[in-house]
Short mmCIF file of N, CA and C in Angstrom, two decimals:
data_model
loop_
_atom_site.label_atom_id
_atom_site.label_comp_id
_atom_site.label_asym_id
_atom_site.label_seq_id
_atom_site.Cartn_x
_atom_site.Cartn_y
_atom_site.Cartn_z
N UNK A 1 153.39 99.61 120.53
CA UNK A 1 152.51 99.28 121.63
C UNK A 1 151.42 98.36 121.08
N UNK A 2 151.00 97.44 121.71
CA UNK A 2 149.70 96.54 121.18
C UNK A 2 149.11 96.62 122.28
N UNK A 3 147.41 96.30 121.42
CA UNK A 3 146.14 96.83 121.52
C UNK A 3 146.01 96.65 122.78
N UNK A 4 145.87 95.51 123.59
CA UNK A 4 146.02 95.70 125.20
C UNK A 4 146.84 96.70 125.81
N UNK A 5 147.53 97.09 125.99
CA UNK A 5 148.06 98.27 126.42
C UNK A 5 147.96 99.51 125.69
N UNK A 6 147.78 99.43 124.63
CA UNK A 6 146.96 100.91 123.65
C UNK A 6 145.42 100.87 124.95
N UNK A 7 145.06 99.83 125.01
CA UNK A 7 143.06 100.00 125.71
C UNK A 7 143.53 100.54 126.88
N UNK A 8 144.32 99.94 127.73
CA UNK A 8 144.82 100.41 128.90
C UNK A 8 145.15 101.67 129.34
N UNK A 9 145.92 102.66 128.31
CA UNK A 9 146.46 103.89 128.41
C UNK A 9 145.27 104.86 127.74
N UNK A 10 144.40 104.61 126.88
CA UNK A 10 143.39 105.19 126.13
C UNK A 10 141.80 104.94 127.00
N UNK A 11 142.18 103.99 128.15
CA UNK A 11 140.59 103.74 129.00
C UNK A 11 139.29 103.29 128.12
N UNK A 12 139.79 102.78 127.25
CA UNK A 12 138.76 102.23 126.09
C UNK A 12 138.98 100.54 126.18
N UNK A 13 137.90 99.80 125.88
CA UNK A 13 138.16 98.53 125.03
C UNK A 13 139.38 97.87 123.90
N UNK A 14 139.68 96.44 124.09
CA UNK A 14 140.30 96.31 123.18
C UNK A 14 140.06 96.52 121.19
N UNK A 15 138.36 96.10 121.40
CA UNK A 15 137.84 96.25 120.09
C UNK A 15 137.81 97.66 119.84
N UNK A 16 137.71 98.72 120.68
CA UNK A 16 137.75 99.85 120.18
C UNK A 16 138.83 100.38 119.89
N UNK A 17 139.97 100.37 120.16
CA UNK A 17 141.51 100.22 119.53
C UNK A 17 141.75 99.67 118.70
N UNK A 18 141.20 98.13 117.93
CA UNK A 18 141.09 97.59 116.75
C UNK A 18 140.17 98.38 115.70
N UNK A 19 139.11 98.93 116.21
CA UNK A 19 138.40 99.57 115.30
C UNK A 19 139.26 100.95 114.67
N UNK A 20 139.73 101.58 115.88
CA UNK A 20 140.56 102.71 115.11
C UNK A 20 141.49 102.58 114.94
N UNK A 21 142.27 101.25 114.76
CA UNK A 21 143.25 101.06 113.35
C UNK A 21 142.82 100.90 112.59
N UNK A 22 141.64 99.99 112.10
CA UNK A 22 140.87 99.75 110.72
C UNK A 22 140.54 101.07 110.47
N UNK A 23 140.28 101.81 110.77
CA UNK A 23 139.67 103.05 110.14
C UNK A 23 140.62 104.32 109.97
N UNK A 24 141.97 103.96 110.56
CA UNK A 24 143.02 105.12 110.60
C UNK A 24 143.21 106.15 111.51
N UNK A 25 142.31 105.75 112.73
CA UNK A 25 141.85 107.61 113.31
C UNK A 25 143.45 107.22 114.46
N UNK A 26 144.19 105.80 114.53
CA UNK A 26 145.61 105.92 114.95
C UNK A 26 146.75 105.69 114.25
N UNK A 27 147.76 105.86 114.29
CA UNK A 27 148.78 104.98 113.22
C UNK A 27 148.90 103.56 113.80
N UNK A 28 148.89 102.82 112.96
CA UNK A 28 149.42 101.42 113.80
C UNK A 28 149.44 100.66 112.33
N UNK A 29 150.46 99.60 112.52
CA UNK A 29 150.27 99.02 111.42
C UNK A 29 150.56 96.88 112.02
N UNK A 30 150.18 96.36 111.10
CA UNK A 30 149.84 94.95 111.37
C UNK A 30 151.20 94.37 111.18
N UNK A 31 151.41 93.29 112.12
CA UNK A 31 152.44 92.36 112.04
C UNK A 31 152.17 91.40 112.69
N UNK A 32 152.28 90.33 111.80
CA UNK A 32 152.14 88.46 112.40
C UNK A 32 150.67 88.50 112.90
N UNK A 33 149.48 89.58 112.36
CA UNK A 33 148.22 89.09 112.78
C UNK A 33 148.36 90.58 113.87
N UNK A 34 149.24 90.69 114.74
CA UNK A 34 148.59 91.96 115.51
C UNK A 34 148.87 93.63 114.98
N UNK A 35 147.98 94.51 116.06
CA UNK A 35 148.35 95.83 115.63
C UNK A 35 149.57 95.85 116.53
N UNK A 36 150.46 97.19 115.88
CA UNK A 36 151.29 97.87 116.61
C UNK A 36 150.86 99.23 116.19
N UNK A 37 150.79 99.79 117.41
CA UNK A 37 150.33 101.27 117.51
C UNK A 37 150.97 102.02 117.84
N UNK A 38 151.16 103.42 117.19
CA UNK A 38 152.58 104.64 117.27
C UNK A 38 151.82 105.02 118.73
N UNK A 39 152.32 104.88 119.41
CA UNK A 39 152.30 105.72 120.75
C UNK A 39 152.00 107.05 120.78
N UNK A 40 153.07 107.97 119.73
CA UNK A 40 152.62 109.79 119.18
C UNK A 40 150.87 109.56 119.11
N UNK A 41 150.47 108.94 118.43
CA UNK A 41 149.11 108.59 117.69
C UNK A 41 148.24 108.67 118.60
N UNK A 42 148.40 107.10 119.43
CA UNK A 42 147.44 107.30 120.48
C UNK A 42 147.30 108.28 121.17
N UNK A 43 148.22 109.15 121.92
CA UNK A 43 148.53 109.99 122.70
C UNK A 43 147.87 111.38 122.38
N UNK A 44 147.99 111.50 120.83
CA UNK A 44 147.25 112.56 120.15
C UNK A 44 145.55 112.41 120.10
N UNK A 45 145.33 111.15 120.10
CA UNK A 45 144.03 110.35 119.60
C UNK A 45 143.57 110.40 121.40
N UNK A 46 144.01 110.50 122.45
CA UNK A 46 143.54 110.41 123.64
C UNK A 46 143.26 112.07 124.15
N UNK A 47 144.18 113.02 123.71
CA UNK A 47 144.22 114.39 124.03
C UNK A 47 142.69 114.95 123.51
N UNK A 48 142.79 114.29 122.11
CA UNK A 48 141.60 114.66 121.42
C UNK A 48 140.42 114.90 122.30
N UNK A 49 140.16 113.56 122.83
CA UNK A 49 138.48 113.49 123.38
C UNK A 49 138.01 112.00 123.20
N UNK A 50 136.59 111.54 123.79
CA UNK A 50 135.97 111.17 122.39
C UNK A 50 135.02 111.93 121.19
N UNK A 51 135.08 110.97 120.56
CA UNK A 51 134.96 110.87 119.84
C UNK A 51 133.28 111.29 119.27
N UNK A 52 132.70 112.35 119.11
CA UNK A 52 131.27 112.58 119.19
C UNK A 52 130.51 111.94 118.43
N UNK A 53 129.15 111.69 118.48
CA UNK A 53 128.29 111.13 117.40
C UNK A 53 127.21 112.10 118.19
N UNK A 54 126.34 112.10 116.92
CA UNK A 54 125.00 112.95 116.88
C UNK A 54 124.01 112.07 117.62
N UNK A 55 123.23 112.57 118.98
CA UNK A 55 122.32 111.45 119.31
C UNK A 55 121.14 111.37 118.21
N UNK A 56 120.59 110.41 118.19
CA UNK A 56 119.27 110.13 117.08
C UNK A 56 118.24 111.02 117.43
N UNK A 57 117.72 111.40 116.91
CA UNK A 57 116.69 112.22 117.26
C UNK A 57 115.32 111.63 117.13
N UNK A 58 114.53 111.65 117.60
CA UNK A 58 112.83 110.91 117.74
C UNK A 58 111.53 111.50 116.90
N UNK A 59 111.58 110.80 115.93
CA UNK A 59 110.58 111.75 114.89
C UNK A 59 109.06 110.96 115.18
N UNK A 60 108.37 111.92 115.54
CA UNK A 60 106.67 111.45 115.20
C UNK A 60 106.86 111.20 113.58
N UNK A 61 105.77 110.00 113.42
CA UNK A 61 105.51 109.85 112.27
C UNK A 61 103.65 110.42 112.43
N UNK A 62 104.28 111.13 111.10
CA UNK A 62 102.24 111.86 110.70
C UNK A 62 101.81 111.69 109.82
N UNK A 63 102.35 110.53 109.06
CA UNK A 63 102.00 109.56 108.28
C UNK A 63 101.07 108.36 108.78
N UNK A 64 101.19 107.94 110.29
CA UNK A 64 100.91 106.77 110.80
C UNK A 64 99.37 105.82 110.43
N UNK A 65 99.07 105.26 110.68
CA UNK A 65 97.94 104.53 110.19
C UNK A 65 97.94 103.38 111.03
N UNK A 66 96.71 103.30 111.89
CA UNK A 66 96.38 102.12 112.63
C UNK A 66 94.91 100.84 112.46
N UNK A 67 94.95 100.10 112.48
CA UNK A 67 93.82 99.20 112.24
C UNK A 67 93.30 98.57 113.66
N UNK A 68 91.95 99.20 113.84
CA UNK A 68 91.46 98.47 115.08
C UNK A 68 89.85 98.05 115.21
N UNK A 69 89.55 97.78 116.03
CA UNK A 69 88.38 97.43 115.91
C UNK A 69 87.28 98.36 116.95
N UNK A 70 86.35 98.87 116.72
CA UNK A 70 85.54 100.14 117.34
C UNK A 70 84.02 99.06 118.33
N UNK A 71 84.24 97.97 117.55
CA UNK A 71 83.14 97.01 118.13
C UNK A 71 83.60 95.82 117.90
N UNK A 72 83.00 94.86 118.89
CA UNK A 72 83.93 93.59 119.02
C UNK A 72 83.90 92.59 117.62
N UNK A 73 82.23 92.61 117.45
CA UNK A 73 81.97 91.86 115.87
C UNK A 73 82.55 92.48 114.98
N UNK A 74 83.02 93.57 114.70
CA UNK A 74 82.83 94.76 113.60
C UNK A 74 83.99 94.35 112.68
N UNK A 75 84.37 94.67 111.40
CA UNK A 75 85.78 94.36 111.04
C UNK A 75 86.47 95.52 111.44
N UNK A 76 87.73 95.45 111.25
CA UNK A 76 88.51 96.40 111.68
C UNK A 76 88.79 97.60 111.29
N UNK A 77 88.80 98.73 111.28
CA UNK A 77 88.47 99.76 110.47
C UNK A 77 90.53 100.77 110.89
N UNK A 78 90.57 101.38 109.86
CA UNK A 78 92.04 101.91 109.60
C UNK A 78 92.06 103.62 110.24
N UNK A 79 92.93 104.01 111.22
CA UNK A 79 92.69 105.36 111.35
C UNK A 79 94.30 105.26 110.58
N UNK A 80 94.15 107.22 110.17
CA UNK A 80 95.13 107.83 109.38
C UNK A 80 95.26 109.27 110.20
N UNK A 81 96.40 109.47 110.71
CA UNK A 81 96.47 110.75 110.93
C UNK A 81 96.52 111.53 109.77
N UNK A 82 95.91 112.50 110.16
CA UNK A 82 95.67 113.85 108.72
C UNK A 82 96.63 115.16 110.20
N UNK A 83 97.38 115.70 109.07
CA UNK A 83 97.64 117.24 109.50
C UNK A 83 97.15 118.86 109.00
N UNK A 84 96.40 119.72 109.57
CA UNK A 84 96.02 120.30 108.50
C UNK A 84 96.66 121.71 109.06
N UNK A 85 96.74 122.61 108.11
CA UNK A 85 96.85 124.01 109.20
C UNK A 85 95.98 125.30 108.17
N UNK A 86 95.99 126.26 108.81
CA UNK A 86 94.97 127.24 109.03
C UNK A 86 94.79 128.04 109.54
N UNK A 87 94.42 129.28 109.23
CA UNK A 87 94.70 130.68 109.79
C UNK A 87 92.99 131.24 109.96
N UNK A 88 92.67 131.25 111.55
CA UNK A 88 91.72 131.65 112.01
C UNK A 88 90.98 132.85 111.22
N UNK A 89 89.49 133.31 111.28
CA UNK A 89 89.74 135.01 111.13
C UNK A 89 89.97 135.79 111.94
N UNK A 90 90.56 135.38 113.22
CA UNK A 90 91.29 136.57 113.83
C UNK A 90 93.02 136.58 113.38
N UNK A 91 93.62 135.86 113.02
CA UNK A 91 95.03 135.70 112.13
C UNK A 91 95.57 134.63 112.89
N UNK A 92 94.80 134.01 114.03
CA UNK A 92 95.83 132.63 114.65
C UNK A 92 96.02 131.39 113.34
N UNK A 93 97.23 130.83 114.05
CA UNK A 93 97.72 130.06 112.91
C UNK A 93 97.54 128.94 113.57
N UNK A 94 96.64 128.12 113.10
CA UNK A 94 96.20 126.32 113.94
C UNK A 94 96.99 125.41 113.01
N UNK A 95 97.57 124.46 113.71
CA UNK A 95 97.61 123.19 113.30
C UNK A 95 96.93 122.36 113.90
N UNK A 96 96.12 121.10 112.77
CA UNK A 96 95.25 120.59 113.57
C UNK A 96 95.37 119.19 112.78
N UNK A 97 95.95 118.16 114.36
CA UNK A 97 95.86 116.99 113.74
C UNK A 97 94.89 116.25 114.19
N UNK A 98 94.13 115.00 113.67
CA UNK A 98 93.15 114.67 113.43
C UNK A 98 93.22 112.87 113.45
N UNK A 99 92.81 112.31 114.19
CA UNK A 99 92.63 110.66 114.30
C UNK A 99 94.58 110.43 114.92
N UNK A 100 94.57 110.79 116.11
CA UNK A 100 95.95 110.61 116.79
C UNK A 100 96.10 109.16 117.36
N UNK A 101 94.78 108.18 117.14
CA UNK A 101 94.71 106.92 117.33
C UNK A 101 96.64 106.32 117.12
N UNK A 102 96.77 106.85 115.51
CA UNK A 102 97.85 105.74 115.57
C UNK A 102 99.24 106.55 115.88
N UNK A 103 99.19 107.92 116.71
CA UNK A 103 100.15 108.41 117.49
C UNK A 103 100.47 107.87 118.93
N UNK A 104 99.28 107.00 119.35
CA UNK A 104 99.28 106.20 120.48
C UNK A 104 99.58 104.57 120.65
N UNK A 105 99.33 104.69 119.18
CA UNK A 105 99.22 102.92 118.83
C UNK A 105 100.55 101.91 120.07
N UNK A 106 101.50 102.74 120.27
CA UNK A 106 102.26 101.63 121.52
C UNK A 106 101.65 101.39 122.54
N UNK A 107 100.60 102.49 123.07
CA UNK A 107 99.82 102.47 123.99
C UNK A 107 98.75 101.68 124.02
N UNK A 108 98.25 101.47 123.13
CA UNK A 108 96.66 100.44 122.31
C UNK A 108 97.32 99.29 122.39
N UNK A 109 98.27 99.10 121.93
CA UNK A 109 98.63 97.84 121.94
C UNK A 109 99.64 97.03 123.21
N UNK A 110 99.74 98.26 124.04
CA UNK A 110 100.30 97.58 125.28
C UNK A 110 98.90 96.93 126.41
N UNK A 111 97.91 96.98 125.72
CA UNK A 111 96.53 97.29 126.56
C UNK A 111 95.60 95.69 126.28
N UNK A 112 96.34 94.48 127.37
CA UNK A 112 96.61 93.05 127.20
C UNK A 112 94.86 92.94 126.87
N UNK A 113 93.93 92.86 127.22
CA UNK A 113 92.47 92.81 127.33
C UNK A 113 91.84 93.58 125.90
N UNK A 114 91.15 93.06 125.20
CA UNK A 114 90.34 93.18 124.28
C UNK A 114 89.59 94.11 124.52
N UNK A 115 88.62 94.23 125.23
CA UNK A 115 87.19 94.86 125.55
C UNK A 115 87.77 96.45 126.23
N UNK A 116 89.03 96.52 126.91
CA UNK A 116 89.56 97.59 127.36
C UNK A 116 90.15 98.37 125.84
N UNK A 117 90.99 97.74 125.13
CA UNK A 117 91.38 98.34 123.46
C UNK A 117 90.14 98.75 123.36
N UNK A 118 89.47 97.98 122.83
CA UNK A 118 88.11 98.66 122.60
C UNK A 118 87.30 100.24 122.68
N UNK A 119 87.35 99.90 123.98
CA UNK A 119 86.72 100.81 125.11
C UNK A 119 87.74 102.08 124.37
N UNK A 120 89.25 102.00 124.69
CA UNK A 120 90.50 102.96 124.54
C UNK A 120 90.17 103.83 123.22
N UNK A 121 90.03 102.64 121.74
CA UNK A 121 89.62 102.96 120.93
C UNK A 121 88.22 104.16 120.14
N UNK A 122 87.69 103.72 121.53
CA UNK A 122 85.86 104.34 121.06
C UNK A 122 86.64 105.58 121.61
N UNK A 123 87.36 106.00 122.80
CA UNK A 123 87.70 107.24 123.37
C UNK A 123 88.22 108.25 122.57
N UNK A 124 89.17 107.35 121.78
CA UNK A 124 90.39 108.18 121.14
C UNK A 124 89.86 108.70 119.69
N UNK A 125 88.55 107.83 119.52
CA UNK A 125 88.38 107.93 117.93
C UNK A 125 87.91 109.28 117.16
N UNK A 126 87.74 110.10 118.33
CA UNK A 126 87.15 111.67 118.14
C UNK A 126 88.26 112.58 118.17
N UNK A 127 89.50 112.52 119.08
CA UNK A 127 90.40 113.22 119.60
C UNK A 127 91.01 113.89 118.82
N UNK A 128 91.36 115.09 118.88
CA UNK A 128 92.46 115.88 118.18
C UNK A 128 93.23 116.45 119.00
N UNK A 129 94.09 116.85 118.06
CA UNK A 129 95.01 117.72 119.05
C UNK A 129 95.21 118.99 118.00
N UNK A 130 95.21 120.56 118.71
CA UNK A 130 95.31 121.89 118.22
C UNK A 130 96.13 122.49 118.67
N UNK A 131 97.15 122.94 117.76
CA UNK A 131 98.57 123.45 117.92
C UNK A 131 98.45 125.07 117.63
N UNK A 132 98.46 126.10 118.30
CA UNK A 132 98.01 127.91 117.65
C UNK A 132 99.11 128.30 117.84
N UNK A 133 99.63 129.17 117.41
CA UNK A 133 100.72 130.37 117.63
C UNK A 133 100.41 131.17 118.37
N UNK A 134 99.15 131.59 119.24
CA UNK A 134 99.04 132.67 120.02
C UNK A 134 97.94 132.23 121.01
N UNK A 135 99.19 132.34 121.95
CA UNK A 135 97.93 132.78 123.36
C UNK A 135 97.12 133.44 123.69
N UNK A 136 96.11 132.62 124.42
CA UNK A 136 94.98 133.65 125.05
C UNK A 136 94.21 133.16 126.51
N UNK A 137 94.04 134.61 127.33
CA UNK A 137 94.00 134.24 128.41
C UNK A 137 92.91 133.29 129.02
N UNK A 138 91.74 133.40 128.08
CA UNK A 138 90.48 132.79 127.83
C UNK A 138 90.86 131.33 128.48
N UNK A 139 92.15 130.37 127.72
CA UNK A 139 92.25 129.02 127.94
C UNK A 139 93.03 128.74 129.25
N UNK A 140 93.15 129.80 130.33
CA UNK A 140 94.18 129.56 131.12
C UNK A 140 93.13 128.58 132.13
N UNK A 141 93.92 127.66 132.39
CA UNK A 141 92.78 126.97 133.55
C UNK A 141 92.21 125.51 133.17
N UNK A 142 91.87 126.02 131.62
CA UNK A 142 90.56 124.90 130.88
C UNK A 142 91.67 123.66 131.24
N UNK A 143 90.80 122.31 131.18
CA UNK A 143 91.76 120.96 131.36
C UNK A 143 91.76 120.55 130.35
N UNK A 144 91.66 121.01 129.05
CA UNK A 144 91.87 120.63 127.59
C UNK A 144 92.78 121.36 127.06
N UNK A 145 93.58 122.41 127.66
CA UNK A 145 94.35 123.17 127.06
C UNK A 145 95.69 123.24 127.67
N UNK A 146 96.56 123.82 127.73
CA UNK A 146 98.17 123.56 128.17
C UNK A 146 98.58 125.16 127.33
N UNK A 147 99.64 125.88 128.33
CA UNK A 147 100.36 127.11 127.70
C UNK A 147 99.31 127.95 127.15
N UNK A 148 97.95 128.11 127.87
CA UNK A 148 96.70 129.60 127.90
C UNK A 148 96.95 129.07 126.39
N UNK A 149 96.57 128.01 125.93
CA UNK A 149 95.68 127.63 124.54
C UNK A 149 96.97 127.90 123.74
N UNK A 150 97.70 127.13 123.98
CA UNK A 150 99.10 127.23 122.52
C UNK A 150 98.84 125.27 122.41
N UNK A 151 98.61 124.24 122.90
CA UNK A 151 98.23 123.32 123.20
C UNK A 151 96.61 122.93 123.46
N UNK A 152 95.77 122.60 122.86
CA UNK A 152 94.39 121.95 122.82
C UNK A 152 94.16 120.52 122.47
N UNK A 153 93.36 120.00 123.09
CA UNK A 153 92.89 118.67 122.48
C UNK A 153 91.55 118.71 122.99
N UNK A 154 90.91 117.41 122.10
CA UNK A 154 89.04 117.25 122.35
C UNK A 154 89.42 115.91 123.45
N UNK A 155 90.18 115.45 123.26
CA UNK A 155 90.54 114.24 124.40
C UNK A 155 90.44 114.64 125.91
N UNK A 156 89.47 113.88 126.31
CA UNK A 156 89.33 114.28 127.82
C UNK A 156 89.36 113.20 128.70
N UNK A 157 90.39 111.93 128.41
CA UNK A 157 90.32 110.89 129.00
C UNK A 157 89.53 109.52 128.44
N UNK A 158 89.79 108.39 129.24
CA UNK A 158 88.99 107.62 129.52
C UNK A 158 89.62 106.18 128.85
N UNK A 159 90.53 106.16 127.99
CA UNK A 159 91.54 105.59 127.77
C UNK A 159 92.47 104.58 128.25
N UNK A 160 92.02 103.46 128.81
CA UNK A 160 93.34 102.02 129.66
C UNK A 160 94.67 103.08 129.02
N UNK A 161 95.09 103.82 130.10
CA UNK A 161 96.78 103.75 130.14
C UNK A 161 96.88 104.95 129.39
N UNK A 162 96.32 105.85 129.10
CA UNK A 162 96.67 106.93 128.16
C UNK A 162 95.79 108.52 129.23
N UNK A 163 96.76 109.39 129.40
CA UNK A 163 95.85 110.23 129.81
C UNK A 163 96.16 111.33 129.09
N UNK A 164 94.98 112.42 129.93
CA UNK A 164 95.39 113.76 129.01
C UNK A 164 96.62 114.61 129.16
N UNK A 165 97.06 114.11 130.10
CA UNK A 165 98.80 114.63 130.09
C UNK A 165 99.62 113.65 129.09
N UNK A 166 99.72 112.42 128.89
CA UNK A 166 99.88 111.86 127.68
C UNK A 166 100.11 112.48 126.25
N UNK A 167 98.82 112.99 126.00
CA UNK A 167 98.42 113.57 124.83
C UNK A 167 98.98 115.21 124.83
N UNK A 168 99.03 115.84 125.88
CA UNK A 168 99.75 116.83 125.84
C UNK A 168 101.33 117.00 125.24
N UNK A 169 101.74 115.21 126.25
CA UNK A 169 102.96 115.26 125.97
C UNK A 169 103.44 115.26 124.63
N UNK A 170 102.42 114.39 123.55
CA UNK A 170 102.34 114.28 122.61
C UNK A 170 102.39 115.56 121.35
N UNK A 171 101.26 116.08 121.63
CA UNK A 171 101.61 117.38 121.17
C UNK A 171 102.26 118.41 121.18
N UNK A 172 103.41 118.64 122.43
CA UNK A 172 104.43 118.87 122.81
C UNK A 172 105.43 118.59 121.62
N UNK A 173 106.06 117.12 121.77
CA UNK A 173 106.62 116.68 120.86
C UNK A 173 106.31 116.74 119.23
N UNK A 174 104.99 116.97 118.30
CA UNK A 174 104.58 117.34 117.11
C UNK A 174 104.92 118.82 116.91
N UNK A 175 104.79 119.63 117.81
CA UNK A 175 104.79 121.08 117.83
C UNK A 175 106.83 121.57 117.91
N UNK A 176 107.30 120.52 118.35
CA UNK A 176 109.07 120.80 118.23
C UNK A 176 109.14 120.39 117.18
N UNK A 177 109.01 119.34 116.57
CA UNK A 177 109.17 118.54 115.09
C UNK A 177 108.85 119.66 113.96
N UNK A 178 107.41 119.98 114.05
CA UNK A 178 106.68 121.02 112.65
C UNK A 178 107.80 122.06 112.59
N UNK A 179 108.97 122.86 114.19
CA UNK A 179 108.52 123.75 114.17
C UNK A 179 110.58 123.76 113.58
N UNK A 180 110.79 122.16 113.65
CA UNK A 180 112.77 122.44 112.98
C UNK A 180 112.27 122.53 111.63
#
């Protein structure tokens, strides 16, 4: 059988029938330049499935480091996320990250106007975000907190394009990462 009618009976592309002869996952072998493909093969190779791959997975970097400017004359000054963690004296266990500036940086920099970065910048330059292992009913309600205080931040807005659901979301995503 050749590769046009291998794609045909398999509901795939022709290049993807060329690819799995180069790689063996059919029998087929080359003559005068084309494949010929064992029919058994394909047939086995179609029963199969496809073919799975692992989707990529999306890693925060907490390494990140951003350079911006806090005043318009000013030179530009570097934030570094820091991660720290820590066990309250009541036994809660905090993680606490610190200058999330360059956890946003797609956001800063989608933000066309100067004087608005700026502005974004002066907001964010305090912000943390606080990750605990244990709830308490104390935080149910507060608009800085998410899941009765398993989620905190000092960020309370004010940001071109970034809000505090943003930053939630954010810490959301740091808190699955720490926790594979």
């Amino acid at each position: 059988m050749n590769t046009t009618a291998a794609a045909l009976q398999a509901n795939v592309t022709v290049a993807t029938i060329r690819t799995w002869c180069r790689r063996g996952v059919v029998t087929a072998a080359k003559q005068a330049g084309r494949w010929i493909i064992d029919t058994a093969s394909l047939a086995a190779r179609i029963a199969i499935g496809a073919m799975r791959t692992r989707k990529a997975t999306h890693v925060i970097d907490l390494n990140a480091t951003y350079s911006g400017q806090l005043l318009p004359d000013e030179a530009p000054r570097t934030f570094t996320v820091t991660v720290k963690r820590r066990v309250s004296p009541d036994g809660e266990h905090l993680t606490v990250i610190r200058s999330i500036i360059p956890l946003v940086a797609d956001k800063l920099d989608a933000i066309a106007d100067l004087g608005d970065r700026i502005a974004s910048l002066n907001a964010l330059a305090g912000a943390n975000i606080v990750i605990s292992d244990t709830a308490h009913d104390d935080w149910e309600g507060d608009p800085i907190a998410r899941e009765r205080g398993l989620l905190r931040t000092t960020y309370r807005g004010g940001a071109a394009g970034i809000s505090v659901d943003d930053v939630f979301e954010l810490a959301a995503q740091i808190r699955t990462q720490l926790a594979a």
